[in-house]
Short mmCIF file of C-alpha atoms in Angstrom, two decimals:
data_model
loop_
_atom_site.label_atom_id
_atom_site.label_comp_id
_atom_site.label_asym_id
_atom_site.label_seq_id
_atom_site.Cartn_x
_atom_site.Cartn_y
_atom_site.Cartn_z
CA UNK A 1 18.88 23.03 10.43
CA UNK A 2 20.44 19.77 10.92
CA UNK A 3 24.13 18.72 10.55
CA UNK A 4 25.33 16.05 8.11
CA UNK A 5 26.53 13.81 10.98
CA UNK A 6 23.15 13.52 12.08
CA UNK A 7 21.80 12.57 9.82
CA UNK A 8 24.28 9.83 8.78
CA UNK A 9 22.92 8.15 11.50
CA UNK A 10 22.53 4.54 11.20
CA UNK A 11 22.49 5.31 7.66
CA UNK A 12 25.47 2.71 6.61
CA UNK A 13 28.65 5.09 6.15
CA UNK A 14 31.53 3.15 4.59
CA UNK A 15 33.76 5.81 3.64
CA UNK A 16 33.63 10.03 3.82
CA UNK A 17 35.83 12.83 1.80
CA UNK A 18 35.32 15.69 3.11
CA UNK A 19 33.51 17.44 6.87
CA UNK A 20 30.85 16.27 8.17
CA UNK A 21 29.84 19.25 10.63
CA UNK A 22 28.82 20.63 7.82
CA UNK A 23 24.30 21.94 8.24
CA UNK A 24 21.93 20.95 5.43
CA UNK A 25 18.52 22.30 4.30
CA UNK A 26 16.93 19.49 2.55
CA UNK A 27 17.83 16.27 0.96
CA UNK A 28 16.54 14.41 -2.28
CA UNK A 29 16.90 11.65 -4.80
CA UNK A 30 15.32 13.73 -7.14
CA UNK A 31 18.29 15.67 -9.12
CA UNK A 32 16.03 17.96 -10.19
CA UNK A 33 14.63 19.06 -6.66
CA UNK A 34 17.80 19.69 -5.19
CA UNK A 35 18.18 23.60 -3.74
CA UNK A 36 21.26 25.64 -1.94
CA UNK A 37 23.36 23.30 -0.01
CA UNK A 38 20.92 20.23 0.12
CA UNK A 39 21.56 16.17 -0.01
CA UNK A 40 21.63 14.26 -2.93
CA UNK A 41 21.63 10.64 -2.43
CA UNK A 42 22.44 8.99 -6.07
CA UNK A 43 20.29 6.01 -6.53
CA UNK A 44 20.36 3.41 -9.38
CA UNK A 45 16.94 2.84 -9.81
CA UNK A 46 15.38 0.30 -12.28
CA UNK A 47 15.75 3.22 -15.45
CA UNK A 48 18.35 5.55 -14.45
CA UNK A 49 21.57 5.61 -12.25
CA UNK A 50 21.36 8.50 -9.66
CA UNK A 51 25.13 8.57 -9.78
CA UNK A 52 24.76 9.61 -13.71
CA UNK A 53 23.26 13.04 -12.22
CA UNK A 54 25.73 13.85 -8.84
CA UNK A 55 27.12 16.82 -11.23
CA UNK A 56 24.01 17.96 -12.07
CA UNK A 57 23.02 18.08 -8.32
CA UNK A 58 25.95 19.77 -7.70
CA UNK A 59 25.79 22.64 -10.12
CA UNK A 60 21.79 23.54 -8.50
CA UNK A 61 23.40 23.58 -4.95
CA UNK A 62 23.62 20.75 -3.57
CA UNK A 63 25.85 20.29 -0.59
CA UNK A 64 26.54 16.34 -0.20
CA UNK A 65 26.75 13.53 -1.94
CA UNK A 66 25.46 9.97 -0.63
CA UNK A 67 26.41 7.85 -3.21
CA UNK A 68 27.25 3.72 -3.22
CA UNK A 69 30.36 4.10 -5.79
CA UNK A 70 32.24 7.43 -5.20
CA UNK A 71 33.54 9.95 -8.36
CA UNK A 72 36.83 10.08 -9.48
CA UNK A 73 36.75 13.44 -8.93
CA UNK A 74 36.15 15.33 -6.09
CA UNK A 75 34.60 19.12 -6.60
CA UNK A 76 36.08 21.42 -3.92
CA UNK A 77 33.63 22.66 -0.69
CA UNK A 78 31.22 18.84 -1.42
CA UNK A 79 31.27 16.39 1.15
CA UNK A 80 30.81 12.99 -0.48
CA UNK A 81 29.83 9.98 1.41
CA UNK A 82 30.23 6.41 0.29
CA UNK A 83 27.22 3.74 1.59
CA UNK A 84 26.25 0.22 1.08
CA UNK A 85 22.95 1.10 -0.09
CA UNK A 86 21.55 3.63 -1.64
CA UNK A 87 18.19 2.87 -1.51
CA UNK A 88 18.09 2.28 2.02
CA UNK A 89 20.51 5.22 3.17
CA UNK A 90 17.65 7.09 1.49
CA UNK A 91 14.86 6.43 4.06
CA UNK A 92 16.85 6.46 7.27
CA UNK A 93 18.68 9.73 6.15
CA UNK A 94 15.12 11.32 5.73
CA UNK A 95 13.97 9.71 9.23
CA UNK A 96 17.18 11.54 10.41
CA UNK A 97 16.64 14.57 8.93
CA UNK A 98 12.45 14.91 9.84
CA UNK A 99 13.78 13.56 13.55
CA UNK A 100 12.17 10.14 13.08
CA UNK A 101 8.82 10.68 13.12
CA UNK A 102 7.72 7.15 13.40
CA UNK A 103 9.16 7.37 17.05
CA UNK A 104 5.74 9.61 17.71
CA UNK A 105 3.46 7.70 15.89
CA UNK A 106 1.21 4.46 16.33
CA UNK A 107 2.22 3.11 12.43
CA UNK A 108 0.97 0.13 10.86
CA UNK A 109 1.85 -0.83 7.62
CA UNK A 110 -0.90 -2.79 5.18
CA UNK A 111 0.25 -5.14 2.44
CA UNK A 112 -1.59 -7.62 0.08
CA UNK A 113 -2.69 -7.50 -2.85
CA UNK A 114 -6.30 -6.73 -2.50
CA UNK A 115 -8.00 -5.01 0.23
CA UNK A 116 -5.22 -2.47 1.23
CA UNK A 117 -6.93 0.66 -0.07
CA UNK A 118 -10.35 -0.90 1.99
CA UNK A 119 -9.18 -1.86 4.96
CA UNK A 120 -6.50 1.85 5.86
CA UNK A 121 -9.09 3.65 4.90
CA UNK A 122 -11.38 2.04 7.27
CA UNK A 123 -8.96 2.07 10.20
CA UNK A 124 -8.55 6.30 9.48
CA UNK A 125 -12.48 6.44 9.67
CA UNK A 126 -12.59 4.21 12.77
CA UNK A 127 -10.66 5.53 14.90
CA UNK A 128 -11.60 9.37 13.69
CA UNK A 129 -15.00 8.31 14.99
CA UNK A 130 -13.33 6.91 18.02
CA UNK A 131 -11.90 10.43 18.88
CA UNK A 132 -8.26 10.73 17.43
CA UNK A 133 -6.33 12.41 15.30
CA UNK A 134 -5.81 9.90 12.96
CA UNK A 135 -3.46 10.08 9.58
CA UNK A 136 -3.96 8.41 6.21
CA UNK A 137 -1.19 7.26 3.69
CA UNK A 138 -3.29 5.29 0.49
CA UNK A 139 -3.61 4.65 -3.06
CA UNK A 140 -6.07 7.17 -3.42
CA UNK A 141 -5.69 9.96 -0.79
CA UNK A 142 -3.76 10.87 1.51
CA UNK A 143 -4.88 12.85 4.91
CA UNK A 144 -3.93 14.36 8.41
CA UNK A 145 -6.98 14.85 9.97
CA UNK A 146 -9.58 16.26 8.25
CA UNK A 147 -6.80 17.76 5.67
CA UNK A 148 -6.28 15.98 2.15
CA UNK A 149 -2.73 15.62 1.24
CA UNK A 150 -3.05 14.42 -3.34
CA UNK A 151 -1.54 10.62 -3.51
CA UNK A 152 1.08 10.43 -6.56
CA UNK A 153 1.58 6.70 -5.40
CA UNK A 154 0.51 3.70 -3.43
CA UNK A 155 3.81 4.17 -0.63
CA UNK A 156 4.90 7.59 -1.45
CA UNK A 157 9.19 7.89 -2.08
CA UNK A 158 11.14 8.44 1.62
CA UNK A 159 11.67 11.88 1.35
CA UNK A 160 7.91 12.67 0.64
CA UNK A 161 6.74 10.01 3.09
CA UNK A 162 8.82 11.26 6.41
CA UNK A 163 7.72 15.00 5.81
CA UNK A 164 4.26 13.47 5.75
CA UNK A 165 4.99 11.63 9.00
CA UNK A 166 6.53 14.92 10.51
CA UNK A 167 3.04 16.43 9.31
CA UNK A 168 1.35 14.24 11.10
CA UNK A 169 3.32 13.66 14.25
CA UNK A 170 2.96 17.94 14.27
CA UNK A 171 -0.61 18.19 13.89
CA UNK A 172 -0.79 15.45 17.19
CA UNK A 173 -1.74 12.75 15.37
CA UNK A 174 -1.94 9.65 17.62
CA UNK A 175 -1.88 6.76 14.72
CA UNK A 176 -1.12 6.58 10.72
CA UNK A 177 -2.68 3.66 8.55
CA UNK A 178 -0.78 2.99 5.52
CA UNK A 179 -0.76 0.80 2.74
CA UNK A 180 2.68 -0.69 1.80
CA UNK A 181 2.98 -1.63 -2.04
CA UNK A 182 5.78 -4.36 -2.89
CA UNK A 183 7.35 -1.90 -5.16
CA UNK A 184 7.76 0.21 -2.22
CA UNK A 185 9.48 -2.61 -0.30
CA UNK A 186 11.46 -3.57 -2.91
CA UNK A 187 12.81 -0.71 -3.30
CA UNK A 188 13.04 0.85 0.82
CA UNK A 189 11.01 3.60 0.69
CA UNK A 190 9.57 2.53 4.00
CA UNK A 191 13.21 2.63 5.53
CA UNK A 192 13.50 4.38 9.19
CA UNK A 193 10.21 3.46 9.81
CA UNK A 194 9.54 2.11 13.34
CA UNK A 195 6.53 -0.43 12.97
CA UNK A 196 3.92 -0.36 15.20
CA UNK A 197 2.74 -3.93 13.56
CA UNK A 198 1.84 -5.20 10.39
CA UNK A 199 -1.75 -6.38 8.69
CA UNK A 200 -1.11 -8.95 5.41
CA UNK A 201 -4.54 -9.22 3.67
CA UNK A 202 -3.91 -12.04 0.37
CA UNK A 203 -2.16 -12.56 -2.49
CA UNK A 204 -2.76 -13.44 -5.53
CA UNK A 205 -1.50 -12.73 -9.64
CA UNK A 206 -0.44 -9.45 -10.04
CA UNK A 207 2.54 -6.99 -10.39
CA UNK A 208 4.17 -10.22 -12.43
CA UNK A 209 6.08 -7.21 -14.83
CA UNK A 210 7.66 -5.68 -11.83
CA UNK A 211 8.84 -9.08 -9.86
CA UNK A 212 9.02 -11.59 -12.69
CA UNK A 213 7.75 -14.35 -10.83
CA UNK A 214 4.97 -15.14 -8.13
CA UNK A 215 7.59 -16.32 -5.49
CA UNK A 216 9.28 -13.39 -5.50
CA UNK A 217 6.33 -11.17 -5.77
CA UNK A 218 5.16 -13.00 -2.57
CA UNK A 219 9.29 -12.36 -0.84
CA UNK A 220 8.30 -8.88 -1.49
CA UNK A 221 5.73 -8.39 0.44
CA UNK A 222 7.12 -10.47 3.41
CA UNK A 223 10.36 -8.14 3.70
CA UNK A 224 6.90 -5.88 5.60
CA UNK A 225 7.22 -7.97 8.48
CA UNK A 226 10.99 -9.28 7.93
CA UNK A 227 11.57 -5.70 9.38
CA UNK A 228 9.27 -5.90 12.39
CA UNK A 229 10.42 -5.25 15.36
CA UNK A 230 10.11 -7.46 18.49
CA UNK A 231 7.42 -5.18 20.24
CA UNK A 232 5.00 -5.10 17.36
CA UNK A 233 2.41 -6.71 16.35
CA UNK A 234 2.56 -8.54 12.32
CA UNK A 235 -1.72 -9.87 11.80
CA UNK A 236 -2.01 -12.21 8.61
CA UNK A 237 -4.99 -13.53 6.92
CA UNK A 238 -5.57 -17.69 7.83
CA UNK A 239 -7.66 -18.31 5.22
CA UNK A 240 -5.36 -17.39 2.77
CA UNK A 241 -2.22 -20.03 1.76
CA UNK A 242 0.70 -18.41 2.09
CA UNK A 243 -0.34 -15.61 5.17
CA UNK A 244 1.72 -18.07 7.20
CA UNK A 245 4.87 -17.98 4.79
CA UNK A 246 4.56 -14.07 5.52
CA UNK A 247 5.21 -14.25 9.38
CA UNK A 248 7.99 -16.87 9.18
CA UNK A 249 11.06 -15.59 11.06
CA UNK A 250 8.91 -12.68 11.64
CA UNK A 251 10.73 -11.18 15.47
CA UNK A 252 7.37 -9.65 16.26
CA UNK A 253 3.92 -10.75 18.03
CA UNK A 254 2.07 -12.98 14.91
CA UNK A 255 -1.99 -13.29 15.33
CA UNK A 256 -4.23 -14.56 12.71
CA UNK A 257 -7.07 -14.22 11.88
CA UNK A 258 -9.68 -16.06 9.56
CA UNK A 259 -13.18 -16.45 8.20
CA UNK A 260 -13.01 -19.67 7.72
CA UNK A 261 -10.48 -21.43 9.34
CA UNK A 262 -9.29 -21.41 13.10
CA UNK A 263 -7.67 -18.65 14.00
CA UNK A 264 -6.50 -15.77 17.10
CA UNK A 265 -9.30 -13.45 15.63
CA UNK A 266 -12.61 -15.04 13.96
CA UNK A 267 -15.62 -14.14 12.24
CA UNK A 268 -18.67 -16.07 10.56
CA UNK A 269 -21.04 -14.62 7.89
CA UNK A 270 -24.67 -14.40 9.42
CA UNK A 271 -26.07 -13.05 6.22
CA UNK A 272 -24.94 -11.43 2.99
CA UNK A 273 -27.62 -9.48 1.20
CA UNK A 274 -27.78 -6.38 -1.46
CA UNK A 275 -28.01 -3.74 2.30
CA UNK A 276 -24.85 -5.19 4.09
CA UNK A 277 -23.35 -8.25 5.92
CA UNK A 278 -24.59 -9.55 9.14
CA UNK A 279 -20.98 -11.03 11.10
CA UNK A 280 -20.10 -12.34 14.09
CA UNK A 281 -16.74 -11.43 15.19
CA UNK A 282 -15.23 -13.09 18.13
CA UNK A 283 -18.68 -14.15 19.38
CA UNK A 284 -20.50 -10.58 18.61
CA UNK A 285 -22.73 -9.78 16.35
CA UNK A 286 -22.69 -6.23 14.36
CA UNK A 287 -23.96 -5.43 10.88
CA UNK A 288 -22.11 -3.34 8.24
CA UNK A 289 -23.43 -2.04 5.03
CA UNK A 290 -20.13 -3.20 3.36
CA UNK A 291 -21.25 -6.30 0.87
CA UNK A 292 -19.96 -9.77 0.06
CA UNK A 293 -16.84 -12.27 1.31
CA UNK A 294 -14.07 -10.31 0.71
CA UNK A 295 -15.69 -7.31 2.80
CA UNK A 296 -16.11 -9.46 5.57
CA UNK A 297 -12.84 -9.92 6.07
CA UNK A 298 -12.14 -7.03 5.09
CA UNK A 299 -13.81 -5.69 8.28
CA UNK A 300 -12.29 -8.63 10.74
CA UNK A 301 -9.15 -7.46 9.73
CA UNK A 302 -9.50 -3.77 10.87
CA UNK A 303 -11.30 -5.12 14.32
CA UNK A 304 -8.00 -7.30 14.53
CA UNK A 305 -5.72 -4.27 14.25
CA UNK A 306 -7.98 -2.54 16.71
CA UNK A 307 -7.88 -5.08 18.64
CA UNK A 308 -4.12 -5.47 19.16
CA UNK A 309 -4.21 -1.90 19.55
CA UNK A 310 -5.96 -1.91 22.50
CA UNK A 311 -9.09 -0.26 21.95
CA UNK A 312 -12.37 -1.15 23.18
CA UNK A 313 -13.91 -4.36 22.06
CA UNK A 314 -17.74 -3.25 22.00
CA UNK A 315 -17.11 0.80 20.84
CA UNK A 316 -15.11 -0.77 18.16
CA UNK A 317 -17.92 -2.53 16.55
CA UNK A 318 -20.75 -0.41 17.52
CA UNK A 319 -18.51 1.94 15.02
CA UNK A 320 -18.00 -0.16 12.37
CA UNK A 321 -21.56 -0.92 12.01
CA UNK A 322 -21.90 2.75 10.89
CA UNK A 323 -19.40 3.14 8.47
CA UNK A 324 -19.66 3.86 4.85
CA UNK A 325 -18.38 1.62 1.85
CA UNK A 326 -15.05 2.89 0.51
CA UNK A 327 -14.80 5.10 -2.76
CA UNK A 328 -14.52 2.80 -5.58
CA UNK A 329 -14.65 -0.44 -3.82
CA UNK A 330 -17.61 -2.59 -4.38
CA UNK A 331 -19.84 0.98 -4.84
CA UNK A 332 -22.67 0.91 -5.70
CA UNK A 333 -25.70 3.59 -7.74
CA UNK A 334 -29.11 2.04 -8.39
CA UNK A 335 -31.50 3.70 -11.28
CA UNK A 336 -35.02 5.07 -11.20
CA UNK A 337 -35.44 1.63 -13.47
CA UNK A 338 -33.79 -0.03 -10.78
CA UNK A 339 -30.97 -0.84 -12.76
CA UNK A 340 -27.87 -1.33 -10.12
CA UNK A 341 -23.99 -0.59 -11.22
CA UNK A 342 -21.15 -1.63 -9.27
CA UNK A 343 -17.86 0.58 -8.82
CA UNK A 344 -14.34 -1.27 -7.88
CA UNK A 345 -10.93 -0.57 -8.83
CA UNK A 346 -10.63 -5.14 -9.31
CA UNK A 347 -7.09 -4.91 -10.79
CA UNK A 348 -6.27 -8.12 -10.79
CA UNK A 349 -7.68 -11.84 -11.30
CA UNK A 350 -8.85 -12.36 -8.13
CA UNK A 351 -10.48 -9.30 -7.35
CA UNK A 352 -12.21 -9.01 -10.33
CA UNK A 353 -13.72 -12.92 -9.55
CA UNK A 354 -14.74 -11.40 -5.67
CA UNK A 355 -16.60 -8.95 -7.09
CA UNK A 356 -18.62 -10.71 -9.52
CA UNK A 357 -18.94 -13.65 -7.32
CA UNK A 358 -20.16 -10.93 -4.52
CA UNK A 359 -22.78 -10.01 -7.66
CA UNK A 360 -24.02 -13.43 -7.99
CA UNK A 361 -25.05 -14.43 -4.72
CA UNK A 362 -26.64 -10.94 -4.81
CA UNK A 363 -28.74 -11.83 -7.76
CA UNK A 364 -32.81 -12.62 -6.73
CA UNK A 365 -34.17 -13.19 -10.08
CA UNK A 366 -33.32 -13.43 -13.65
CA UNK A 367 -31.30 -9.73 -13.58
CA UNK A 368 -28.45 -9.46 -16.38
CA UNK A 369 -24.68 -8.92 -15.27
CA UNK A 370 -22.89 -6.42 -17.77
CA UNK A 371 -19.43 -6.20 -17.30
CA UNK A 372 -17.08 -3.47 -18.33
CA UNK A 373 -13.28 -4.25 -17.99
CA UNK A 374 -10.23 -3.20 -19.07
CA UNK A 375 -6.12 -2.90 -18.03
CA UNK A 376 -4.35 -0.81 -17.48
CA UNK A 377 -1.09 -0.53 -19.75
CA UNK A 378 2.53 -1.04 -19.32
CA UNK A 379 1.44 -3.67 -16.28
CA UNK A 380 1.55 -7.20 -15.70
CA UNK A 381 0.52 -8.54 -19.41
CA UNK A 382 0.29 -11.76 -18.36
CA UNK A 383 -3.08 -11.61 -16.08
CA UNK A 384 -5.05 -9.41 -19.07
CA UNK A 385 -6.75 -12.65 -20.91
CA UNK A 386 -7.72 -14.47 -17.06
CA UNK A 387 -8.99 -11.05 -16.57
CA UNK A 388 -11.20 -11.17 -19.69
CA UNK A 389 -11.62 -15.19 -19.31
CA UNK A 390 -13.18 -14.71 -15.47
CA UNK A 391 -15.33 -11.58 -16.74
CA UNK A 392 -16.94 -13.81 -19.24
CA UNK A 393 -17.72 -16.73 -16.87
CA UNK A 394 -19.15 -14.35 -14.22
CA UNK A 395 -21.24 -12.65 -16.64
CA UNK A 396 -24.05 -12.37 -18.88
CA UNK A 397 -22.31 -9.88 -21.60
CA UNK A 398 -18.99 -8.26 -21.53
CA UNK A 399 -17.61 -5.09 -22.94
CA UNK A 400 -13.33 -4.61 -23.01
CA UNK A 401 -11.99 -1.73 -22.98
CA UNK A 402 -9.68 0.75 -21.95
CA UNK A 403 -8.43 1.69 -18.73
CA UNK A 404 -4.97 4.05 -18.78
CA UNK A 405 -2.72 2.69 -21.54
CA UNK A 406 0.32 4.90 -20.87
CA UNK A 407 2.02 4.05 -23.55
CA UNK A 408 0.76 1.37 -25.02
CA UNK A 409 -2.13 1.14 -27.72
CA UNK A 410 -5.23 0.04 -26.40
CA UNK A 411 -6.41 -1.98 -29.25
CA UNK A 412 -3.27 -4.23 -28.47
CA UNK A 413 -4.13 -3.87 -24.68
CA UNK A 414 -8.06 -5.28 -25.79
CA UNK A 415 -6.13 -7.99 -27.81
CA UNK A 416 -4.70 -9.69 -25.03
CA UNK A 417 -7.39 -9.95 -22.48
CA UNK A 418 -9.39 -11.15 -25.97
CA UNK A 419 -6.40 -14.11 -26.48
CA UNK A 420 -8.29 -14.98 -22.46
CA UNK A 421 -12.58 -15.46 -24.78
CA UNK A 422 -13.30 -18.49 -26.44
CA UNK A 423 -13.51 -17.28 -30.23
CA UNK A 424 -17.48 -17.95 -30.54
CA UNK A 425 -18.18 -16.09 -27.38
CA UNK A 426 -16.98 -12.91 -29.66
#
């Protein structure tokens, strides 16, 4: 059990009403989850203001309230702490409560529009094969060694995130590879994490329902690199026109990787076949079961991180060559009649184009490409017509369908997509 004073270290306290020597048994920013002698941190979110639920949290047993705006009246025997930024304070307090796990495990954050899940999963599998106990935080699943933990968000909320990192440390994990979403960065979910390094994959049209403009989206991603310390490394994709923007004014050691231009870590595609990739990475040839130029970039990113983490080069390349593709990422199956199906999570115009371009380069005859594509509801609507247009351009036939419509009508989503098609083709 920790005292409030310890938990508030570096949390940006402005004013305190009550006793900071009190012991607390837990903390949360969700008033519904409060238990006896817990801290409730009131955060003003995009849809809900936690300050409206302070009284409810006290009813459920909260003994400490952390907030930006102090209430007009104070409940007896409750400690109130005013902070400059409660979103930031959640992560800091959670890190302190869980004994700052990032001080005892090397954490590498991966951000970008496409490739995050593939890169983090390949890193997890690579370092596991190298003999380490490893943690994984991804869109698909969270892992501690061979134990799987369901994933609800690309990047968990700050309290869940610190609790998960603490579990990794307790299990003896030496590394954690985690996806870091733009939403998480803006919402400061990673506050309190001392990253060993970070990598930028690429950036393209996505999440403009949340960030409003592409420029805002870019700078949301950049927040990961802005927060790195001098001892950390910052890897960026030199092939992406916004790669160098990510590391501007970054205090960390900057390193680049690229397929097409000069970079600190360089790779060339020698062969791109339906059976896999034949690559030259830093002058050493390797084969991979993964397919496509985008996966060549992903493999290079994984290799670059391994070198920044001081792993033996040839061991890494040998292990990389034996890794399978990631579930839902250019995942193939072939029927008895030699009809190939490819399943890919591609949810942005750029990702869809990469997949379809790769399929086009792998065609050996007059095979038809039939693309089944949908767009999610309650998400960036501006990409819908663009994705349909790309599907039509690189396919012989296109089927527009539903993909988790959430609160929207599926027919309306499909109409938005169809707006990007030539009416004659419908």
